Amino acid sequence: MSRQEDPFLTDIADAKPPLWPPADEWADGERGRRVLERVLAADQAAGRRTSTRYRRAGWFTGPRLVFAVGGLVVVVLAVTLALIVASQMGHPGAVTQTTRPSVEEVTGATAVADLMPVYRASSHNDFASTGTGVAAQVDQAVALGLVSREEASGTWASSALTQGQYALLLVKAFGDLLPQGSFPAQPVDPKATPAERQAISALVTSGIVSPGDGKFAAGQVLSTEIEDLLLSRIQQTLNLVDD
């Protein structure tokens, strides 16, 4: 019981209602009504204070709940964004990844088509190209005996050419024109076939294949970079390039 209610109990004790008249008659009296009014007034005041505290607590609890939920959403978004950035930086499949370009391979048909303009320029025979397309260039190479009909119509033409196969093609087209013995011989890829070793050795001693280029492996796939380099040296060796 609160201290505020003690005075009312004191008033009741001081009133000392007699056993007679009965309590209901005492309550209807002047003194009983004053005590009852004070008790009711105190109860109403206490109810107003409780209601005010409840409204204030409810008002403050609402914004606090909104702020808490909003803060939680911000934290979740920040963590998610950090994980996405970290995953993109840590894995090579991301929008920011830098990959090495694949080596562009040269097929047999493409190698023949690139070689034919140089061959025509170096030949003493007077013949013109039958067309600029790859198929026309291959047909002319077949007619001149540089490529067999089986090679032109088989997988050789559509498959990636090896450096050993390209050496055979270059020697077949330009071997009689290249100055043999102009450069010292070098060890040749032991895994090459006898025909490939002979062709590679001829390209080395004529300066078309240089030891400074690195190992010329017969089984390695021919790239456009090596193809352009060897054709350029053949043009320079045969004085087919204007100074």
PDB file of C-alpha atoms in Angstrom:
ATOM      1  CA  MET A   1       0.000   0.000   0.000  1.00  0.00           C
ATOM      2  CA  SER A   2       1.456   3.423  -0.967  1.00  0.00           C
ATOM      3  CA  ARG A   3       2.229   6.180   1.449  1.00  0.00           C
ATOM      4  CA  GLN A   4      -0.325   8.392  -0.262  1.00  0.00           C
ATOM      5  CA  GLU A   5      -3.140   6.124   0.885  1.00  0.00           C
ATOM      6  CA  ASP A   6      -1.994   6.128   4.528  1.00  0.00           C
ATOM      7  CA  PRO A   7      -3.697   9.441   5.376  1.00  0.00           C
ATOM      8  CA  PHE A   8      -7.023   8.029   4.257  1.00  0.00           C
ATOM      9  CA  LEU A   9      -6.615   5.061   6.535  1.00  0.00           C
ATOM     10  CA  THR A  10      -5.726   7.462   9.319  1.00  0.00           C
ATOM     11  CA  ASP A  11      -8.924   9.397   8.694  1.00  0.00           C
ATOM     12  CA  ILE A  12     -10.925   6.217   8.836  1.00  0.00           C
ATOM     13  CA  ALA A  13      -9.204   5.205  12.057  1.00  0.00           C
ATOM     14  CA  ASP A  14      -9.797   8.658  13.582  1.00  0.00           C
ATOM     15  CA  ALA A  15     -13.458   8.533  12.635  1.00  0.00           C
ATOM     16  CA  LYS A  16     -13.907   5.449  14.825  1.00  0.00           C
ATOM     17  CA  PRO A  17     -17.373   4.672  13.594  1.00  0.00           C
ATOM     18  CA  PRO A  18     -19.446   3.224  16.376  1.00  0.00           C
ATOM     19  CA  LEU A  19     -20.982  -0.154  16.141  1.00  0.00           C
ATOM     20  CA  TRP A  20     -24.244   1.695  15.953  1.00  0.00           C
ATOM     21  CA  PRO A  21     -25.396   3.128  13.671  1.00  0.00           C
ATOM     22  CA  PRO A  22     -24.302   0.526  11.044  1.00  0.00           C
ATOM     23  CA  ALA A  23     -21.406   1.229   8.633  1.00  0.00           C
ATOM     24  CA  ASP A  24     -23.701   2.086   5.741  1.00  0.00           C
ATOM     25  CA  GLU A  25     -25.312   4.800   7.732  1.00  0.00           C
ATOM     26  CA  TRP A  26     -21.896   6.128   8.736  1.00  0.00           C
ATOM     27  CA  ALA A  27     -20.805   6.133   5.086  1.00  0.00           C
ATOM     28  CA  ASP A  28     -23.872   8.146   4.166  1.00  0.00           C
ATOM     29  CA  GLY A  29     -22.917  10.681   6.757  1.00  0.00           C
ATOM     30  CA  GLU A  30     -20.882  13.835   6.197  1.00  0.00           C
ATOM     31  CA  ARG A  31     -17.571  12.405   7.449  1.00  0.00           C
ATOM     32  CA  GLY A  32     -17.927   9.185   5.488  1.00  0.00           C
ATOM     33  CA  ARG A  33     -18.656  11.051   2.245  1.00  0.00           C
ATOM     34  CA  ARG A  34     -15.548  13.261   2.697  1.00  0.00           C
ATOM     35  CA  VAL A  35     -13.330  10.230   3.190  1.00  0.00           C
ATOM     36  CA  LEU A  36     -14.892   8.484   0.183  1.00  0.00           C
ATOM     37  CA  GLU A  37     -14.439  11.555  -2.043  1.00  0.00           C
ATOM     38  CA  ARG A  38     -10.765  11.784  -1.114  1.00  0.00           C
ATOM     39  CA  VAL A  39     -10.237   8.102  -1.838  1.00  0.00           C
ATOM     40  CA  LEU A  40     -11.946   8.365  -5.237  1.00  0.00           C
ATOM     41  CA  ALA A  41     -10.014  11.518  -6.143  1.00  0.00           C
ATOM     42  CA  ALA A  42      -6.715   9.863  -5.286  1.00  0.00           C
ATOM     43  CA  ASP A  43      -7.652   6.814  -7.351  1.00  0.00           C
ATOM     44  CA  GLN A  44      -8.534   8.963 -10.382  1.00  0.00           C
ATOM     45  CA  ALA A  45      -5.242  10.890 -10.098  1.00  0.00           C
ATOM     46  CA  ALA A  46      -3.283   7.663  -9.953  1.00  0.00           C
ATOM     47  CA  GLY A  47      -5.132   6.385 -13.052  1.00  0.00           C
ATOM     48  CA  ARG A  48      -4.294   9.558 -14.998  1.00  0.00           C
ATOM     49  CA  ARG A  49      -0.602   9.256 -14.132  1.00  0.00           C
ATOM     50  CA  THR A  50      -0.543   5.606 -15.237  1.00  0.00           C
ATOM     51  CA  SER A  51      -2.297   6.453 -18.529  1.00  0.00           C
ATOM     52  CA  THR A  52       0.134   9.301 -19.205  1.00  0.00           C
ATOM     53  CA  ARG A  53       3.136   7.076 -18.582  1.00  0.00           C
ATOM     54  CA  TYR A  54       1.659   4.429 -20.880  1.00  0.00           C
ATOM     55  CA  ARG A  55       1.044   6.929 -23.699  1.00  0.00           C
ATOM     56  CA  ARG A  56       4.533   8.350 -23.379  1.00  0.00           C
ATOM     57  CA  ALA A  57       6.068   4.905 -23.349  1.00  0.00           C
ATOM     58  CA  GLY A  58       4.034   3.939 -26.416  1.00  0.00           C
ATOM     59  CA  TRP A  59       4.996   7.115 -28.247  1.00  0.00           C
ATOM     60  CA  PHE A  60       8.686   6.593 -27.564  1.00  0.00           C
ATOM     61  CA  THR A  61       8.564   2.854 -28.251  1.00  0.00           C
ATOM     62  CA  GLY A  62       7.189   3.370 -31.796  1.00  0.00           C
ATOM     63  CA  PRO A  63      10.036   5.579 -33.097  1.00  0.00           C
ATOM     64  CA  ARG A  64      12.606   3.447 -31.313  1.00  0.00           C
ATOM     65  CA  LEU A  65      11.250   0.342 -33.008  1.00  0.00           C
ATOM     66  CA  VAL A  66      11.308   2.044 -36.403  1.00  0.00           C
ATOM     67  CA  PHE A  67      14.891   3.241 -35.866  1.00  0.00           C
ATOM     68  CA  ALA A  68      15.972  -0.227 -34.740  1.00  0.00           C
ATOM     69  CA  VAL A  69      14.420  -1.934 -37.772  1.00  0.00           C
ATOM     70  CA  GLY A  70      15.882   0.667 -40.133  1.00  0.00           C
ATOM     71  CA  GLY A  71      19.339   0.252 -38.617  1.00  0.00           C
ATOM     72  CA  LEU A  72      19.121  -3.508 -38.977  1.00  0.00           C
ATOM     73  CA  VAL A  73      18.190  -3.180 -42.656  1.00  0.00           C
ATOM     74  CA  VAL A  74      21.167  -0.863 -43.285  1.00  0.00           C
ATOM     75  CA  VAL A  75      23.547  -3.292 -41.594  1.00  0.00           C
ATOM     76  CA  VAL A  76      22.220  -6.233 -43.632  1.00  0.00           C
ATOM     77  CA  LEU A  77      22.574  -4.302 -46.895  1.00  0.00           C
ATOM     78  CA  ALA A  78      26.119  -3.227 -46.036  1.00  0.00           C
ATOM     79  CA  VAL A  79      27.190  -6.774 -45.190  1.00  0.00           C
ATOM     80  CA  THR A  80      25.586  -8.135 -48.374  1.00  0.00           C
ATOM     81  CA  LEU A  81      27.320  -5.533 -50.545  1.00  0.00           C
ATOM     82  CA  ALA A  82      30.668  -6.264 -48.888  1.00  0.00           C
ATOM     83  CA  LEU A  83      30.267  -9.993 -49.523  1.00  0.00           C
ATOM     84  CA  ILE A  84      29.401  -9.392 -53.189  1.00  0.00           C
ATOM     85  CA  VAL A  85      32.455  -7.161 -53.713  1.00  0.00           C
ATOM     86  CA  ALA A  86      34.709  -9.620 -51.899  1.00  0.00           C
ATOM     87  CA  SER A  87      33.423 -12.547 -53.942  1.00  0.00           C
ATOM     88  CA  GLN A  88      34.020 -10.655 -57.182  1.00  0.00           C
ATOM     89  CA  MET A  89      37.540  -9.721 -56.132  1.00  0.00           C
ATOM     90  CA  GLY A  90      38.353 -13.159 -54.825  1.00  0.00           C
ATOM     91  CA  HIS A  91      37.070 -15.233 -57.753  1.00  0.00           C
ATOM     92  CA  PRO A  92      38.287 -15.103 -61.314  1.00  0.00           C
ATOM     93  CA  GLY A  93      34.554 -15.245 -62.696  1.00  0.00           C
ATOM     94  CA  ALA A  94      33.774 -11.565 -61.764  1.00  0.00           C
ATOM     95  CA  VAL A  95      32.839  -8.330 -63.648  1.00  0.00           C
ATOM     96  CA  THR A  96      36.440  -6.997 -62.648  1.00  0.00           C
ATOM     97  CA  GLN A  97      38.491 -10.130 -63.731  1.00  0.00           C
ATOM     98  CA  THR A  98      41.317  -9.839 -66.332  1.00  0.00           C
ATOM     99  CA  THR A  99      41.934 -12.995 -68.373  1.00  0.00           C
ATOM    100  CA  ARG A 100      44.703 -13.835 -70.801  1.00  0.00           C
ATOM    101  CA  PRO A 101      43.548 -13.957 -74.416  1.00  0.00           C
ATOM    102  CA  SER A 102      43.698 -17.412 -75.938  1.00  0.00           C
ATOM    103  CA  VAL A 103      46.280 -18.023 -78.682  1.00  0.00           C
ATOM    104  CA  GLU A 104      44.701 -17.815 -82.106  1.00  0.00           C
ATOM    105  CA  GLU A 105      45.391 -21.090 -83.851  1.00  0.00           C
ATOM    106  CA  VAL A 106      46.033 -21.486 -87.569  1.00  0.00           C
ATOM    107  CA  THR A 107      44.361 -24.245 -89.553  1.00  0.00           C
ATOM    108  CA  GLY A 108      45.932 -25.928 -92.563  1.00  0.00           C
ATOM    109  CA  ALA A 109      43.613 -24.140 -94.994  1.00  0.00           C
ATOM    110  CA  THR A 110      44.294 -20.746 -93.409  1.00  0.00           C
ATOM    111  CA  ALA A 111      48.066 -21.320 -93.512  1.00  0.00           C
ATOM    112  CA  VAL A 112      47.883 -22.146 -97.229  1.00  0.00           C
ATOM    113  CA  ALA A 113      45.729 -19.093 -97.959  1.00  0.00           C
ATOM    114  CA  ASP A 114      48.195 -16.822 -96.127  1.00  0.00           C
ATOM    115  CA  LEU A 115      51.185 -18.421 -97.854  1.00  0.00           C
ATOM    116  CA  MET A 116      49.961 -18.300-101.449  1.00  0.00           C
ATOM    117  CA  PRO A 117      50.412 -14.516-102.070  1.00  0.00           C
ATOM    118  CA  VAL A 118      54.067 -14.801-100.966  1.00  0.00           C
ATOM    119  CA  TYR A 119      54.532 -17.924-103.081  1.00  0.00           C
ATOM    120  CA  ARG A 120      53.140 -16.215-106.187  1.00  0.00           C
ATOM    121  CA  ALA A 121      55.377 -13.196-105.597  1.00  0.00           C
ATOM    122  CA  SER A 122      58.477 -15.401-105.279  1.00  0.00           C
ATOM    123  CA  SER A 123      57.740 -17.687-108.256  1.00  0.00           C
ATOM    124  CA  HIS A 124      59.193 -17.121-111.680  1.00  0.00           C
ATOM    125  CA  ASN A 125      56.084 -18.628-113.226  1.00  0.00           C
ATOM    126  CA  ASP A 126      53.508 -16.179-114.472  1.00  0.00           C
ATOM    127  CA  PHE A 127      50.203 -17.170-112.900  1.00  0.00           C
ATOM    128  CA  ALA A 128      47.508 -15.197-111.208  1.00  0.00           C
ATOM    129  CA  SER A 129      45.322 -16.027-108.252  1.00  0.00           C
ATOM    130  CA  THR A 130      42.078 -17.778-109.092  1.00  0.00           C
ATOM    131  CA  GLY A 131      40.325 -15.982-106.211  1.00  0.00           C
ATOM    132  CA  THR A 132      40.837 -14.331-102.867  1.00  0.00           C
ATOM    133  CA  GLY A 133      38.883 -16.782-100.742  1.00  0.00           C
ATOM    134  CA  VAL A 134      40.467 -19.509 -98.664  1.00  0.00           C
ATOM    135  CA  ALA A 135      38.940 -22.294-100.762  1.00  0.00           C
ATOM    136  CA  ALA A 136      40.257 -20.759-104.004  1.00  0.00           C
ATOM    137  CA  GLN A 137      43.732 -20.380-102.517  1.00  0.00           C
ATOM    138  CA  VAL A 138      43.742 -24.005-101.341  1.00  0.00           C
ATOM    139  CA  ASP A 139      42.589 -25.211-104.781  1.00  0.00           C
ATOM    140  CA  GLN A 140      45.447 -23.360-106.419  1.00  0.00           C
ATOM    141  CA  ALA A 141      47.929 -24.808-103.922  1.00  0.00           C
ATOM    142  CA  VAL A 142      46.633 -28.272-104.810  1.00  0.00           C
ATOM    143  CA  ALA A 143      47.033 -27.532-108.524  1.00  0.00           C
ATOM    144  CA  LEU A 144      50.642 -26.403-107.944  1.00  0.00           C
ATOM    145  CA  GLY A 145      51.465 -29.501-105.930  1.00  0.00           C
ATOM    146  CA  LEU A 146      52.012 -27.699-102.605  1.00  0.00           C
ATOM    147  CA  VAL A 147      49.142 -29.526-100.916  1.00  0.00           C
ATOM    148  CA  SER A 148      47.717 -32.929-101.727  1.00  0.00           C
ATOM    149  CA  ARG A 149      44.053 -33.391-102.570  1.00  0.00           C
ATOM    150  CA  GLU A 150      43.696 -35.621 -99.506  1.00  0.00           C
ATOM    151  CA  GLU A 151      45.051 -32.894 -97.244  1.00  0.00           C
ATOM    152  CA  ALA A 152      42.830 -30.226 -98.769  1.00  0.00           C
ATOM    153  CA  SER A 153      39.677 -32.301 -98.404  1.00  0.00           C
ATOM    154  CA  GLY A 154      40.503 -34.000 -95.078  1.00  0.00           C
ATOM    155  CA  THR A 155      40.959 -32.966 -91.470  1.00  0.00           C
ATOM    156  CA  TRP A 156      44.347 -31.421 -92.230  1.00  0.00           C
ATOM    157  CA  ALA A 157      42.682 -28.382 -93.779  1.00  0.00           C
ATOM    158  CA  SER A 158      40.246 -27.786 -90.920  1.00  0.00           C
ATOM    159  CA  SER A 159      42.459 -28.776 -87.983  1.00  0.00           C
ATOM    160  CA  ALA A 160      44.991 -26.654 -86.133  1.00  0.00           C
ATOM    161  CA  LEU A 161      48.388 -26.896 -87.804  1.00  0.00           C
ATOM    162  CA  THR A 162      51.459 -27.810 -85.772  1.00  0.00           C
ATOM    163  CA  GLN A 163      54.780 -26.023 -86.130  1.00  0.00           C
ATOM    164  CA  GLY A 164      56.308 -29.201 -87.575  1.00  0.00           C
ATOM    165  CA  GLN A 165      53.606 -29.431 -90.257  1.00  0.00           C
ATOM    166  CA  TYR A 166      54.065 -25.746 -91.069  1.00  0.00           C
ATOM    167  CA  ALA A 167      57.812 -26.232 -91.448  1.00  0.00           C
ATOM    168  CA  LEU A 168      57.129 -28.960 -94.030  1.00  0.00           C
ATOM    169  CA  LEU A 169      54.760 -26.610 -95.905  1.00  0.00           C
ATOM    170  CA  LEU A 170      57.260 -23.728 -95.939  1.00  0.00           C
ATOM    171  CA  VAL A 171      60.151 -25.880 -97.153  1.00  0.00           C
ATOM    172  CA  LYS A 172      57.934 -27.415 -99.845  1.00  0.00           C
ATOM    173  CA  ALA A 173      56.998 -23.935-101.075  1.00  0.00           C
ATOM    174  CA  PHE A 174      60.290 -22.041-100.628  1.00  0.00           C
ATOM    175  CA  GLY A 175      62.999 -24.639 -99.927  1.00  0.00           C
ATOM    176  CA  ASP A 176      64.680 -24.248-103.322  1.00  0.00           C
ATOM    177  CA  LEU A 177      64.852 -20.464-102.883  1.00  0.00           C
ATOM    178  CA  LEU A 178      66.155 -20.226 -99.305  1.00  0.00           C
ATOM    179  CA  PRO A 179      69.938 -19.803 -98.824  1.00  0.00           C
ATOM    180  CA  GLN A 180      70.963 -22.987 -97.012  1.00  0.00           C
ATOM    181  CA  GLY A 181      73.948 -22.856 -94.661  1.00  0.00           C
ATOM    182  CA  SER A 182      73.716 -19.114 -94.049  1.00  0.00           C
ATOM    183  CA  PHE A 183      73.253 -19.756 -90.313  1.00  0.00           C
ATOM    184  CA  PRO A 184      74.724 -22.458 -88.054  1.00  0.00           C
ATOM    185  CA  ALA A 185      72.684 -25.568 -87.400  1.00  0.00           C
ATOM    186  CA  GLN A 186      70.949 -25.903 -84.058  1.00  0.00           C
ATOM    187  CA  PRO A 187      69.551 -28.863 -82.132  1.00  0.00           C
ATOM    188  CA  VAL A 188      66.114 -29.778 -83.456  1.00  0.00           C
ATOM    189  CA  ASP A 189      63.129 -31.098 -81.516  1.00  0.00           C
ATOM    190  CA  PRO A 190      63.883 -34.813 -81.046  1.00  0.00           C
ATOM    191  CA  LYS A 191      60.147 -35.606 -80.945  1.00  0.00           C
ATOM    192  CA  ALA A 192      59.700 -34.409 -84.528  1.00  0.00           C
ATOM    193  CA  THR A 193      59.385 -36.890 -87.366  1.00  0.00           C
ATOM    194  CA  PRO A 194      62.433 -37.336 -89.625  1.00  0.00           C
ATOM    195  CA  ALA A 195      60.784 -35.204 -92.336  1.00  0.00           C
ATOM    196  CA  GLU A 196      59.900 -32.496 -89.809  1.00  0.00           C
ATOM    197  CA  ARG A 197      63.441 -32.462 -88.369  1.00  0.00           C
ATOM    198  CA  GLN A 198      64.880 -32.030 -91.842  1.00  0.00           C
ATOM    199  CA  ALA A 199      62.461 -29.194 -92.651  1.00  0.00           C
ATOM    200  CA  ILE A 200      63.063 -27.418 -89.329  1.00  0.00           C
ATOM    201  CA  SER A 201      66.839 -27.743 -89.773  1.00  0.00           C
ATOM    202  CA  ALA A 202      66.557 -26.168 -93.236  1.00  0.00           C
ATOM    203  CA  LEU A 203      64.594 -23.233 -91.820  1.00  0.00           C
ATOM    204  CA  VAL A 204      67.156 -22.762 -89.035  1.00  0.00           C
ATOM    205  CA  THR A 205      70.228 -22.748 -91.331  1.00  0.00           C
ATOM    206  CA  SER A 206      68.505 -20.295 -93.682  1.00  0.00           C
ATOM    207  CA  GLY A 207      67.645 -17.901 -90.826  1.00  0.00           C
ATOM    208  CA  ILE A 208      63.867 -18.298 -91.044  1.00  0.00           C
ATOM    209  CA  VAL A 209      63.678 -19.977 -87.644  1.00  0.00           C
ATOM    210  CA  SER A 210      65.927 -18.178 -85.167  1.00  0.00           C
ATOM    211  CA  PRO A 211      67.193 -19.688 -81.888  1.00  0.00           C
ATOM    212  CA  GLY A 212      66.279 -16.384 -80.260  1.00  0.00           C
ATOM    213  CA  ASP A 213      62.609 -17.121 -80.857  1.00  0.00           C
ATOM    214  CA  GLY A 214      62.682 -19.922 -78.330  1.00  0.00           C
ATOM    215  CA  LYS A 215      62.302 -23.634 -78.870  1.00  0.00           C
ATOM    216  CA  PHE A 216      60.585 -24.500 -82.148  1.00  0.00           C
ATOM    217  CA  ALA A 217      58.627 -27.558 -81.029  1.00  0.00           C
ATOM    218  CA  ALA A 218      57.252 -29.676 -83.844  1.00  0.00           C
ATOM    219  CA  GLY A 219      54.193 -30.762 -81.899  1.00  0.00           C
ATOM    220  CA  GLN A 220      53.261 -27.284 -80.712  1.00  0.00           C
ATOM    221  CA  VAL A 221      50.214 -25.687 -82.339  1.00  0.00           C
ATOM    222  CA  LEU A 222      51.049 -22.932 -84.809  1.00  0.00           C
ATOM    223  CA  SER A 223      49.880 -19.469 -83.741  1.00  0.00           C
ATOM    224  CA  THR A 224      49.199 -16.485 -85.946  1.00  0.00           C
ATOM    225  CA  GLU A 225      52.111 -14.691 -84.276  1.00  0.00           C
ATOM    226  CA  ILE A 226      54.639 -17.346 -85.322  1.00  0.00           C
ATOM    227  CA  GLU A 227      53.055 -17.646 -88.760  1.00  0.00           C
ATOM    228  CA  ASP A 228      53.371 -13.888 -89.405  1.00  0.00           C
ATOM    229  CA  LEU A 229      56.965 -13.878 -88.098  1.00  0.00           C
ATOM    230  CA  LEU A 230      58.148 -16.725 -90.365  1.00  0.00           C
ATOM    231  CA  LEU A 231      56.387 -15.385 -93.472  1.00  0.00           C
ATOM    232  CA  SER A 232      57.887 -11.939 -92.824  1.00  0.00           C
ATOM    233  CA  ARG A 233      61.400 -13.409 -92.632  1.00  0.00           C
ATOM    234  CA  ILE A 234      60.849 -15.356 -95.844  1.00  0.00           C
ATOM    235  CA  GLN A 235      59.786 -12.137 -97.595  1.00  0.00           C
ATOM    236  CA  GLN A 236      62.875 -10.333 -96.286  1.00  0.00           C
ATOM    237  CA  THR A 237      65.201 -13.193 -97.218  1.00  0.00           C
ATOM    238  CA  LEU A 238      63.793 -13.347-100.745  1.00  0.00           C
ATOM    239  CA  ASN A 239      63.818  -9.553-101.094  1.00  0.00           C
ATOM    240  CA  LEU A 240      60.062  -9.427-101.523  1.00  0.00           C
ATOM    241  CA  VAL A 241      59.688  -6.467 -99.148  1.00  0.00           C
ATOM    242  CA  ASP A 242      60.202  -2.924-100.419  1.00  0.00           C
ATOM    243  CA  ASP A 243      62.801  -1.012 -98.420  1.00  0.00           C
TER     244      ASP A 243
END
